[in-house]
XYZ file of C-alpha atoms in Angstrom:
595
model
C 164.964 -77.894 284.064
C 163.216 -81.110 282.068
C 166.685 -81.804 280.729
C 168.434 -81.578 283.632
C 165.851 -83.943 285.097
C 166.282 -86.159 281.908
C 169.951 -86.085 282.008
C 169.459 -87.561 286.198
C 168.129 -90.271 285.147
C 170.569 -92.028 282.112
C 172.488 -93.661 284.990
C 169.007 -95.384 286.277
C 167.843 -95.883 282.865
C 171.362 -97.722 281.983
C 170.937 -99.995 285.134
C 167.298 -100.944 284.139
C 168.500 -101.681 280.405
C 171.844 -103.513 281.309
C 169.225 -105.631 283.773
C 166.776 -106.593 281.614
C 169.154 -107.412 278.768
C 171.281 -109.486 281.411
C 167.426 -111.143 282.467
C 166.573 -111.782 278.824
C 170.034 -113.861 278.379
C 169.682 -115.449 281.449
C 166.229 -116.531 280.156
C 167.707 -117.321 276.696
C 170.387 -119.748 278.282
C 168.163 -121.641 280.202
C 165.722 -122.234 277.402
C 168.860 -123.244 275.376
C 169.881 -125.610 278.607
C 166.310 -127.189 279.105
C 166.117 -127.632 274.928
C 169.806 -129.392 274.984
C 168.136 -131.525 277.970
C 165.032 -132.735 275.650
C 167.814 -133.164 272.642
C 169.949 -134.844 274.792
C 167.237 -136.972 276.193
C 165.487 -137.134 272.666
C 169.375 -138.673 272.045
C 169.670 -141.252 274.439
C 166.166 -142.342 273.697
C 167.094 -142.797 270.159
C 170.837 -143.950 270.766
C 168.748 -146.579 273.060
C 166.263 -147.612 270.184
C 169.442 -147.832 267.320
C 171.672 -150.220 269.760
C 168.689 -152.370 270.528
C 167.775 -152.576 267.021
C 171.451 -153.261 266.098
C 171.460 -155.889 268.803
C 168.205 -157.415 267.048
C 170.281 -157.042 263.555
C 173.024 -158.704 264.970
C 171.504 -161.724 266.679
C 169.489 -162.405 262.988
C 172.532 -162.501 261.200
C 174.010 -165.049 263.682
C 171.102 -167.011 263.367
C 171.078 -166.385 259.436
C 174.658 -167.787 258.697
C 174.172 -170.675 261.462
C 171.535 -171.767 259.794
C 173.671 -171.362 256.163
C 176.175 -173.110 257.584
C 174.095 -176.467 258.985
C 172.370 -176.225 255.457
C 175.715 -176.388 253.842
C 176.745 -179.093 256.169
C 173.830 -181.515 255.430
C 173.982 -180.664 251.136
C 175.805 -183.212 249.924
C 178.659 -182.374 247.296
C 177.768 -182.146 243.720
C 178.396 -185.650 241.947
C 181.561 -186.331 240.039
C 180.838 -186.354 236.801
C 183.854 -187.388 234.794
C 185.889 -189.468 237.625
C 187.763 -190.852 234.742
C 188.314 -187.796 232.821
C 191.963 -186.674 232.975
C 191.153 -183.246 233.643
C 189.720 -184.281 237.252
C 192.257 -187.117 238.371
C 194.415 -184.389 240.015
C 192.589 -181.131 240.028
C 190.414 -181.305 242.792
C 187.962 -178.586 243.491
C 184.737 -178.488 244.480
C 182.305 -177.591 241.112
C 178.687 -177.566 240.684
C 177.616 -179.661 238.470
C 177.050 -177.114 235.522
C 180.548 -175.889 235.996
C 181.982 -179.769 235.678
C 179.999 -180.074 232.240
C 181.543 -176.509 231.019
C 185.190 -177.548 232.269
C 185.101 -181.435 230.971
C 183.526 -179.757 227.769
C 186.170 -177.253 227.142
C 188.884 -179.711 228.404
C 187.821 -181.712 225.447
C 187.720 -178.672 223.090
C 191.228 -177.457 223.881
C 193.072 -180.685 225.517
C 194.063 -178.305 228.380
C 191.910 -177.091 231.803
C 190.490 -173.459 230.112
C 187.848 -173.041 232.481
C 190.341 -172.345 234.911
C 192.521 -170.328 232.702
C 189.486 -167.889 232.324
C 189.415 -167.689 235.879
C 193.066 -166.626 236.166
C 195.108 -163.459 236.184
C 196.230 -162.802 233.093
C 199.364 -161.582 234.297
C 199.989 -163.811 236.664
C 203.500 -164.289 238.120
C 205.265 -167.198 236.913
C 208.120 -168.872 239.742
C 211.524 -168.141 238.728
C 212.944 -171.224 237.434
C 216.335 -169.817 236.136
C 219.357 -171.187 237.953
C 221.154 -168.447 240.478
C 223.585 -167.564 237.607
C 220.705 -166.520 235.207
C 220.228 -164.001 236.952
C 223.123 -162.292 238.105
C 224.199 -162.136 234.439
C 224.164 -159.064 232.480
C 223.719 -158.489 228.827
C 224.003 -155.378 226.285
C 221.876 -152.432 225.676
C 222.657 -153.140 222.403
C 221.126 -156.257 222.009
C 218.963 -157.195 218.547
C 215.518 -156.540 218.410
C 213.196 -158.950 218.592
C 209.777 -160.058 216.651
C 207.554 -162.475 218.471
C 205.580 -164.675 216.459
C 202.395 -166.771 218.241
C 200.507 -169.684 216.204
C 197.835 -170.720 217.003
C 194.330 -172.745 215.588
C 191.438 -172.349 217.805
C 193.362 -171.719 220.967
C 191.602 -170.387 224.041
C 191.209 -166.727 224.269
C 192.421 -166.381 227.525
C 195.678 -168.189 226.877
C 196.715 -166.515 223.708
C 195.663 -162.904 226.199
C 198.195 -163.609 228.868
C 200.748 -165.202 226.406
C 200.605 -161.686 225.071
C 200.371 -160.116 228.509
C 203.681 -161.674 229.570
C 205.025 -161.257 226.135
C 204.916 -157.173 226.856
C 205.429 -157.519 230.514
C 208.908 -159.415 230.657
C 210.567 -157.786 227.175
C 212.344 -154.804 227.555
C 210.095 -152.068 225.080
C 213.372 -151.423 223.190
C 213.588 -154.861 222.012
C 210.242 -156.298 221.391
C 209.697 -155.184 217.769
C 206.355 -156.059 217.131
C 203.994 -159.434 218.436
C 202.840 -161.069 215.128
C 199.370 -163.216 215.797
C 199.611 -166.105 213.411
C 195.704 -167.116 212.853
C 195.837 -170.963 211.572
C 192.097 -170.654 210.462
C 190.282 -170.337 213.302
C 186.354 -171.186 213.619
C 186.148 -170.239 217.311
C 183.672 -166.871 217.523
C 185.869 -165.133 220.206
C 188.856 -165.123 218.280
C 187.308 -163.692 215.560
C 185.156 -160.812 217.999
C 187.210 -160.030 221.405
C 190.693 -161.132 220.126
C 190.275 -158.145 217.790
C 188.812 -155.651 220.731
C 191.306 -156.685 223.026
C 194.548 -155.991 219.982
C 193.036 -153.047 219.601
C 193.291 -152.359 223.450
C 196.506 -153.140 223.248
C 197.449 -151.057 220.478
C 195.877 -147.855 221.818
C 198.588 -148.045 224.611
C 201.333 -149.447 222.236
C 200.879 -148.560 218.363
C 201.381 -150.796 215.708
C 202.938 -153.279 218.392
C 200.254 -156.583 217.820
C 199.723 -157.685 214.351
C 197.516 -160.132 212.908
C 197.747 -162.854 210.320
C 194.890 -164.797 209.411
C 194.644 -167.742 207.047
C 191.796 -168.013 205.269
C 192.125 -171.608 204.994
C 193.718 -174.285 207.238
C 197.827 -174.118 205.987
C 199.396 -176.137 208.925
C 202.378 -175.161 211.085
C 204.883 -175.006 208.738
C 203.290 -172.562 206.865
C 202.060 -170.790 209.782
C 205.364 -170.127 211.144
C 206.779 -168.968 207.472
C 203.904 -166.619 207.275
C 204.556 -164.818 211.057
C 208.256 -164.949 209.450
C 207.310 -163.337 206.428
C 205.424 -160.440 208.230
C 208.253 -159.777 210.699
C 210.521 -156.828 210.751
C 212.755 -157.008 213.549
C 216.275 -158.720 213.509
C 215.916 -162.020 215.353
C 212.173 -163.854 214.750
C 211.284 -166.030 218.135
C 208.559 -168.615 217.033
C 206.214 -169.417 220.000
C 203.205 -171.485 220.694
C 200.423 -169.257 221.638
C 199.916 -171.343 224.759
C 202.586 -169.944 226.445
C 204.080 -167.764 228.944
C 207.835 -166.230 229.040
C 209.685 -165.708 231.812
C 211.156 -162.967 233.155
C 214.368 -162.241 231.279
C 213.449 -164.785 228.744
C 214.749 -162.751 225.710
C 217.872 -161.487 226.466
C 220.130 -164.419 226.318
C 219.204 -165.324 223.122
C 219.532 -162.403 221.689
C 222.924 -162.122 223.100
C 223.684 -165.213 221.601
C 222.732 -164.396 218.332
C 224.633 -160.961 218.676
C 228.042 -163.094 219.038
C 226.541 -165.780 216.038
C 223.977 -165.234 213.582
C 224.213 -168.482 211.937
C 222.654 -169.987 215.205
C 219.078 -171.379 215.654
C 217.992 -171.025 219.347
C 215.560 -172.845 221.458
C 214.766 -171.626 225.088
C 213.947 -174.567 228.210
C 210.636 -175.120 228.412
C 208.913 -175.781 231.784
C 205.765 -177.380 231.996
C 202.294 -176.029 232.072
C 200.029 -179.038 234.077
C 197.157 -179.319 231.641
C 195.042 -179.525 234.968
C 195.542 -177.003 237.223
C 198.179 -174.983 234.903
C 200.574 -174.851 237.704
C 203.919 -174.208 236.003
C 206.451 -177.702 236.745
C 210.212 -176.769 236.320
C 212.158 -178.602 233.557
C 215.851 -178.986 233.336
C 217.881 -178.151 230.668
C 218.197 -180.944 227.923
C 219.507 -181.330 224.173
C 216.401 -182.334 221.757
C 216.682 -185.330 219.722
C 214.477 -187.626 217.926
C 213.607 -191.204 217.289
C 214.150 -193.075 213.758
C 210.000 -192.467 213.178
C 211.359 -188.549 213.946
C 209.235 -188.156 216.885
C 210.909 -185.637 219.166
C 212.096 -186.864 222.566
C 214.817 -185.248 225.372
C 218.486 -186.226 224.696
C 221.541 -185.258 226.684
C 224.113 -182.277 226.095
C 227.321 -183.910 224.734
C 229.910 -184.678 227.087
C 231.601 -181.015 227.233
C 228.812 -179.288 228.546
C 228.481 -181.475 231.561
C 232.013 -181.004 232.244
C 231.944 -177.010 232.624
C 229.224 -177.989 235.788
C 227.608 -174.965 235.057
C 224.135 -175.564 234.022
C 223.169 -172.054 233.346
C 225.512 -172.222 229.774
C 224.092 -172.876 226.509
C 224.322 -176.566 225.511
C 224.941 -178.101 221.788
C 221.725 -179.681 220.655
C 220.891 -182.067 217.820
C 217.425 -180.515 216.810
C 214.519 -178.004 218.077
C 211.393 -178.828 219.447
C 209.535 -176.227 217.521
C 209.810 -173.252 219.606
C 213.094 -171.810 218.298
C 214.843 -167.832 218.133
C 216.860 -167.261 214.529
C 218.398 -164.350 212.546
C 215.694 -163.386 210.333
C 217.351 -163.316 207.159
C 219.723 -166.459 207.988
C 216.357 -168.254 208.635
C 215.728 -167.276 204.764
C 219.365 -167.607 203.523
C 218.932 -171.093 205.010
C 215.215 -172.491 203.698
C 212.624 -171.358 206.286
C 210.715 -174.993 206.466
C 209.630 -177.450 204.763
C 206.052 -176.009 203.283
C 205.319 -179.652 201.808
C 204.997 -180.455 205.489
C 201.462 -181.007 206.418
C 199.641 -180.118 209.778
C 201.858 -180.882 212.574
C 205.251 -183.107 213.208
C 208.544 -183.565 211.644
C 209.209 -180.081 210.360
C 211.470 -179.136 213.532
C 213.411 -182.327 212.764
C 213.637 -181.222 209.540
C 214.826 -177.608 210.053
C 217.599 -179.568 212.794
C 219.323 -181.469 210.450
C 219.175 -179.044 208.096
C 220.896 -176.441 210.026
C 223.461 -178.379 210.832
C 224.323 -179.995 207.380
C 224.423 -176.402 205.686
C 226.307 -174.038 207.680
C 224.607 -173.774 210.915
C 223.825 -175.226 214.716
C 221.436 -175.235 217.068
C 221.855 -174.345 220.903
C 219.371 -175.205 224.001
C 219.916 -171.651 225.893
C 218.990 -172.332 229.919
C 218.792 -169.036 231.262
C 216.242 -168.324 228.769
C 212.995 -169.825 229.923
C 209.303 -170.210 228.369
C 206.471 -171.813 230.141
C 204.257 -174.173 227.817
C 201.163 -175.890 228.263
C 201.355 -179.344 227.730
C 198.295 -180.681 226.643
C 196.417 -183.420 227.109
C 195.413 -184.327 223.343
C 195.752 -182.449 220.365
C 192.107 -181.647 219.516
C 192.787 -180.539 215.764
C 193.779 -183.934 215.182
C 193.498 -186.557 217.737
C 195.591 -189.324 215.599
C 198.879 -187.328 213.801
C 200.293 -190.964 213.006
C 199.359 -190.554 209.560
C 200.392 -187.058 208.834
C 203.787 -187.220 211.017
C 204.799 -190.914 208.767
C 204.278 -188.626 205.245
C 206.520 -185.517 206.852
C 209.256 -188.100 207.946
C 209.258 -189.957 204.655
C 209.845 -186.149 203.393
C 212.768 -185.893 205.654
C 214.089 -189.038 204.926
C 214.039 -189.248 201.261
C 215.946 -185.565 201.275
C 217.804 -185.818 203.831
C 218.978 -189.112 204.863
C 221.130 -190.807 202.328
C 221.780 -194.078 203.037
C 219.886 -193.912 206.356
C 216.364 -193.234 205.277
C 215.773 -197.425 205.580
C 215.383 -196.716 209.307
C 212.551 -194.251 208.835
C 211.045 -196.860 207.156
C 211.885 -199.595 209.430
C 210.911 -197.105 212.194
C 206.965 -197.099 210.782
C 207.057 -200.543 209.909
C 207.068 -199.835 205.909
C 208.927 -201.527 202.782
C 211.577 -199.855 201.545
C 209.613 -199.691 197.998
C 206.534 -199.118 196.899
C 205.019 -197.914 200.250
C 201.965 -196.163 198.526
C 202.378 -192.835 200.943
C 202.279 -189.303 198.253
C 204.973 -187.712 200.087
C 204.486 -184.175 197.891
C 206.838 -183.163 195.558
C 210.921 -182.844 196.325
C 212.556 -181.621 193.690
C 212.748 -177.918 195.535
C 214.138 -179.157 199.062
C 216.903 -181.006 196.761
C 217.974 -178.113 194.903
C 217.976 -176.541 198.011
C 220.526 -179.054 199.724
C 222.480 -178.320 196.163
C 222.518 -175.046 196.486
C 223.440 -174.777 200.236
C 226.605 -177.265 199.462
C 225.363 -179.353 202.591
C 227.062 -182.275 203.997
C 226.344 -186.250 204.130
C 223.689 -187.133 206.617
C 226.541 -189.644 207.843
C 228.596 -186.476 208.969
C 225.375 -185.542 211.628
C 225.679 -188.945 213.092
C 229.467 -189.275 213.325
C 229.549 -185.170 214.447
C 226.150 -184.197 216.207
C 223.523 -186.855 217.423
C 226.257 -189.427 218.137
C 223.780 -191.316 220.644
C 221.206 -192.126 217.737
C 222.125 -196.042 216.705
C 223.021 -196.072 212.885
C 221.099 -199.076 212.719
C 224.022 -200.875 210.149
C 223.281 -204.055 211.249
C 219.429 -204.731 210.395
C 218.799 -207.630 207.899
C 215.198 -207.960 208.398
C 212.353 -205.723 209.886
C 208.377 -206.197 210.695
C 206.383 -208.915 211.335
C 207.456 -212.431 211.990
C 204.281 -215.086 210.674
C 204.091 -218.651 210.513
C 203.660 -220.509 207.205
C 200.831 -222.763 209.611
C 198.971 -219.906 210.491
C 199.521 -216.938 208.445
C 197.028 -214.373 210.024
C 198.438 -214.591 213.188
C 201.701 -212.756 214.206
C 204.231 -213.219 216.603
C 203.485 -210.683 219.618
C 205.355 -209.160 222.171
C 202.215 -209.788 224.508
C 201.261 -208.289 227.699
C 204.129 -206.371 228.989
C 204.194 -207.647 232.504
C 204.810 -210.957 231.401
C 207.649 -210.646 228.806
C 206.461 -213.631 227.072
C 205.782 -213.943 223.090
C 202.491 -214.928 221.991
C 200.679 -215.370 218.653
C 197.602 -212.955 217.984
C 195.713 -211.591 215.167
C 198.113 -209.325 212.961
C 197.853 -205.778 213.543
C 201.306 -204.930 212.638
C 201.510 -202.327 214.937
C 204.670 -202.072 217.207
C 203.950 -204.568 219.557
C 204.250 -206.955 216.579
C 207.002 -205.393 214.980
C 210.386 -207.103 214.993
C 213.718 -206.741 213.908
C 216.745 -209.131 213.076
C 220.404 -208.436 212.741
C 223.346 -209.491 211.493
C 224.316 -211.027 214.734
C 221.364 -212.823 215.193
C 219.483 -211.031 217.988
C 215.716 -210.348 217.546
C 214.724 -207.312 218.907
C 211.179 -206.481 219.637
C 209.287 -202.931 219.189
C 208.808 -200.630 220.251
C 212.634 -200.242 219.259
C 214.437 -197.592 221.343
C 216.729 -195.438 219.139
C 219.758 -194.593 221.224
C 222.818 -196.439 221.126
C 223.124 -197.491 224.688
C 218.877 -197.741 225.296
C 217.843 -201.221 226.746
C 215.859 -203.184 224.443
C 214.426 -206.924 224.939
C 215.611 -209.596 222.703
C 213.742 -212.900 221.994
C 215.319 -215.541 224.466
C 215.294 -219.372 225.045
C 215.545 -219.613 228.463
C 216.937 -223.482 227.987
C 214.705 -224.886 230.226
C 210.859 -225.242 230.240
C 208.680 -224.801 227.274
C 207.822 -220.970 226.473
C 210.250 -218.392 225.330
C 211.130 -215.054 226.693
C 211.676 -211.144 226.256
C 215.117 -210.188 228.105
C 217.120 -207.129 228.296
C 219.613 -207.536 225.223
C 222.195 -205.953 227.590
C 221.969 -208.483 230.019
C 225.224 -210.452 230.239
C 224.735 -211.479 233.850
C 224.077 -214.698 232.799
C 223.665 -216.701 229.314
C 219.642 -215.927 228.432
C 220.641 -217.647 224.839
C 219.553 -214.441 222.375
C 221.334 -215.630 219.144
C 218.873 -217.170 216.670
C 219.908 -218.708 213.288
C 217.172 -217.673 210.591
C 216.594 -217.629 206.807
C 213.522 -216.224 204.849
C 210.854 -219.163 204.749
C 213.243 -221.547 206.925
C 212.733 -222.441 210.602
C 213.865 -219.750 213.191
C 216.938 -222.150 215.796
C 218.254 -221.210 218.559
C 222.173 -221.193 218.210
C 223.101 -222.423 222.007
C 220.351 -225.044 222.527
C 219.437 -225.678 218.813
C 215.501 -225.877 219.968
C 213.304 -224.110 217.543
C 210.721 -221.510 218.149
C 207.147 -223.221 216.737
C 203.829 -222.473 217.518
C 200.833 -225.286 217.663
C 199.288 -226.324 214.625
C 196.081 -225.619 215.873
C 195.165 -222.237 217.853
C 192.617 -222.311 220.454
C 191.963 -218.545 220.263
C 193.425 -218.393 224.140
C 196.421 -216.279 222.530
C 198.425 -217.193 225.662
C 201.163 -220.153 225.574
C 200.757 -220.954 221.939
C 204.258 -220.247 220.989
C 206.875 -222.828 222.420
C 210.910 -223.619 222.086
C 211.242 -227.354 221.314
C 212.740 -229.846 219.445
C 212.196 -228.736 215.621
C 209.792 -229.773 213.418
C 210.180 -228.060 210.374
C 208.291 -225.143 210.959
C 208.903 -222.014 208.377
C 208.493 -218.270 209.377
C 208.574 -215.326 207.504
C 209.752 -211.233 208.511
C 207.456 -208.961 206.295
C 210.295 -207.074 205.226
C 214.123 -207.684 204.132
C 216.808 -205.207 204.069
C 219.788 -207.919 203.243
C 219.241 -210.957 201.482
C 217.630 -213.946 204.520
């Protein structure tokens, strides 16, 4: 009976449950709905807080940078410090004051801008520069490989870093041998601390690729460049500046060209590095040459190259600038340098002539291109006269023959007795012995044709009056072209030179055979003598002068006299006349051919 009664009432007792469990969720969602309305409110409220506070940020920071800005508007910019300093007469930026004194300090310490090189990239890209042909042409797999030697003496760290950089960067792996670091005896702390870290660096990545040779006292750069020789392995040595950058492709035409001709010597076209702002300026392709003082200068191809009209081909050149790409044992087989050479100048001159006297010759290759820094001064030594007049007498006296009288005429020396120690020869002679080279007459007749033999010189130096013998006679300010008299310096403005014709030239002499140089004149009217272009033949300018050693110098077309006044006046201007002669004497300081 109970469970029977029980058993009635599951279906009521189901209903109840199922409605209070259907009354508790209703209950439960509703809490839930009127929490979500406080969150949501509690939301808003804060969502309205954040924007106004981001509205407050917002309006400070407006009023923040105006107020920057107006500040920066009224300072006034920092002083120029150096206005006169090269470094700042193009490169204009805006430095503190601080930063000025840093760059004009290290400007001085490197002749080149390397505040801002420590500021750049290193491995920044370089413009291509090539000519369209350069690069459509193909080369080899097979090409030698190459070792690429950097000198350098207290160079900035940054420079010889991305020299490197590019070095690795634009040389295929298979060829690039090993990068030989030639240290010059360096005093600079960073190249003796973070070079090291950073060849390490390098050599983690790429083992055994950078080498180092240090000097452990100061050799020069002919004995810098036989030492990175010396250490290299690979077949063809490239000799660099460290304060450069290659370009891409640089390293294959040369080496293709030495593939077809190991007896050549190589040099790649430089373009410019600004010593400012070390933007790179494009340079053209152009033979190197040198003056009778064997200063290097830019010559012309010969003839033949022009012709093709196809400037990417390599051109015959005279000599090498210095940077230059050889078969490393021909480079041996042929002398390396000069190692009496001392500190900088003459030795690529040197290693020119040589080449081509003894078996050799020496190409400018255009597709092959090298970026270089140009600098401003040479800080190691800011006056290489000295140095560069003992390595040419060096080149002269083994070299030369007959023609060494126009290195010394060139520095204004006597053919005798010049008191310069020039080092020992005797080893560069056997040399020229044992390599069975030609005449130095065969280069000028054969490879620098342009360079003037100079046959016709009787006299050289400075012209003096017997009535005033520590004054000489002066080419004077160059805008005027007018001779003067003025204490003797004997430098070139006061160096002169007669020849057999009876022109007299005036220095600084150019050495090519078609240059324009200016000849003493007598214009034939009014008092004062001239300078004129010795080329000029547009009209008679009366350049033929009739002179003996000690005797008075005479016009040959108006027979008037060139004479100076007894008494000087220390005015140095319009002391030296043409007139009617009166027996005046002059002496050149030195004779070649008897006066």
């Amino acid at each position: 009976m109970r469970i029977s009664f029980v058993k009635s009432l599951f279906p009521v007792l189901s209903v109840a449950v199922v409605f209070l469990y259907l009354s508790s969720v209703k209950w439960e969602i509703k809490t839930q709905e009127e929490k979500l309305q406080r969150v949501q409110q509690n939301l808003s409220l804060h969502s309205s807080l954040l924007l106004h506070k981001l509205d407050k940020l917002e309006a400070h920071l407006i009023a923040v940078e105006e107020s920057r800005l107006k500040v920066k508007s009224e300072k006034k910019p920092a002083k120029k410090l150096f206005p006169d300093s090269d470094l700042f007469k193009r490169w204009s930026v805006e430095l503190s004051e601080d930063e000025q004194r840093k760059a004009e300090d290290l400007f001085q310490k490197y002749g080149y801008n390397a505040f801002l090189s420590d500021r750049l990239p290193l491995d920044r890209e370089l413009p291509d520069t090539r000519d369209h042909r350069c690069a459509e042409r193909e080369y080899p797999p097979d090409l030698p490989t190459v070792s690429v030697v950097l000198i350098y003496l207290d160079e900035a760290l940054s420079v010889i870093q991305r020299a490197v950089y590019s070095i690795i960067n634009r040389t295929p792996a298979h060829l690039l041998k090993e990068i030989i670091l030639v240290d010059d005896h360096s005093t600079n702390e960073d190249l003796q601390t973070q070079l090291h870290v950073y060849i390490s660096s390098i050599n983690e990545k790429h083992p055994g690729l950078v080498k180092m040779v240090t000097h452990a006292e100061q050799k020069g750069l002919s004995q810098a460049r036989i030492s990175g020789w010396k250490a290299a392995s690979g077949d063809v040595v490239a000799i660099l500046d460290a304060h450069i950058e290659v370009h891409v492709k640089w390293a294959e035409p040369l080496l293709a060209r030495i593939q077809a001709d190991r007896t050549l010597v190589l040099s790649p076209v430089f373009d410019k590095i600004n010593y400012d702002d070390l933007e790179v300026t494009k340079y053209f392709a152009s033979a190197h040459g040198f003056d009778w003082a064997l200063w290097c200068m830019y010559v012309t191809f010969p003839k033949k190259w022009y012709n093709r009209n196809d400037p990417s081909l390599p051109g015959k050149s005279p000599s090498v600038m210095g940077i230059l790409v050889v078969d490393r044992l021909f480079f041996g087989e042929i002398g390396t340098l000069d190692e009496g050479m001392q500190v900088y100048g003459g030795e690529n001159v040197e290693l020119g002539i040589r080449v081509w006297l003894c078996g050799g010759s020496i190409e400018v290759v255009p597709c092959s291109k090298i970026a270089h820094i140009e600098r401003a001064h040479k800080p190691y030594m800011p006056d290489l006269s000295n140095v560069m007049k003992r390595n040419a007498l060096r080149v002269a006296e083994v070299w030369m023959d007959e023609y060494k009288k126009n290195v010394y005429m060139a520095w204004g020396l006597p053919l005798e007795n010049h008191g310069i120690d020039i080092g020992d020869l005797s080893e560069r002679k056997k040399l020229r012995e044992r390599l069975n080279c030609k005449p130095f007459k065969w280069y000028l007749e054969n490879v620098y044709t342009e360079l003037n033999p100079m046959d016709d010189l009787l006299g050289y130096g400075a012209l003096i009056n017997d009535l005033q013998t520590s004054l000489c006679l002066d080419k004077g300010p160059s805008e005027e072209n007018t001779p003067i008299l003025y204490p003797c310096h004997f430098l070139t403005s006061q160096v002169f030179f007669y020849t057999t014709s009876g022109e007299i030239l005036v220095g600084p002499l150019q050495p090519l055979l078609h240059s324009r140089n200016r000849c003493l004149a007598d214009p034939g009217s009014g008092r004062f003598p001239e300078f004129s272009w010795c080329s000029d033949t547009e009209k008679p300018k009366h350049m033929y002068w009739d002179f003996k050693q000690g005797q008075a110098i005479q016009n040959r077309d108006t027979k008037r006299c060139l004479e100076i006044s007894p008494k000087q006046t220390g005015d140095y201007k319009n002391n030296v006349f043409v007139q009617e002669c009166r027996n005046q004497h002059w002496r050149i300081q030195h004779v070649i051919k008897d006066l």
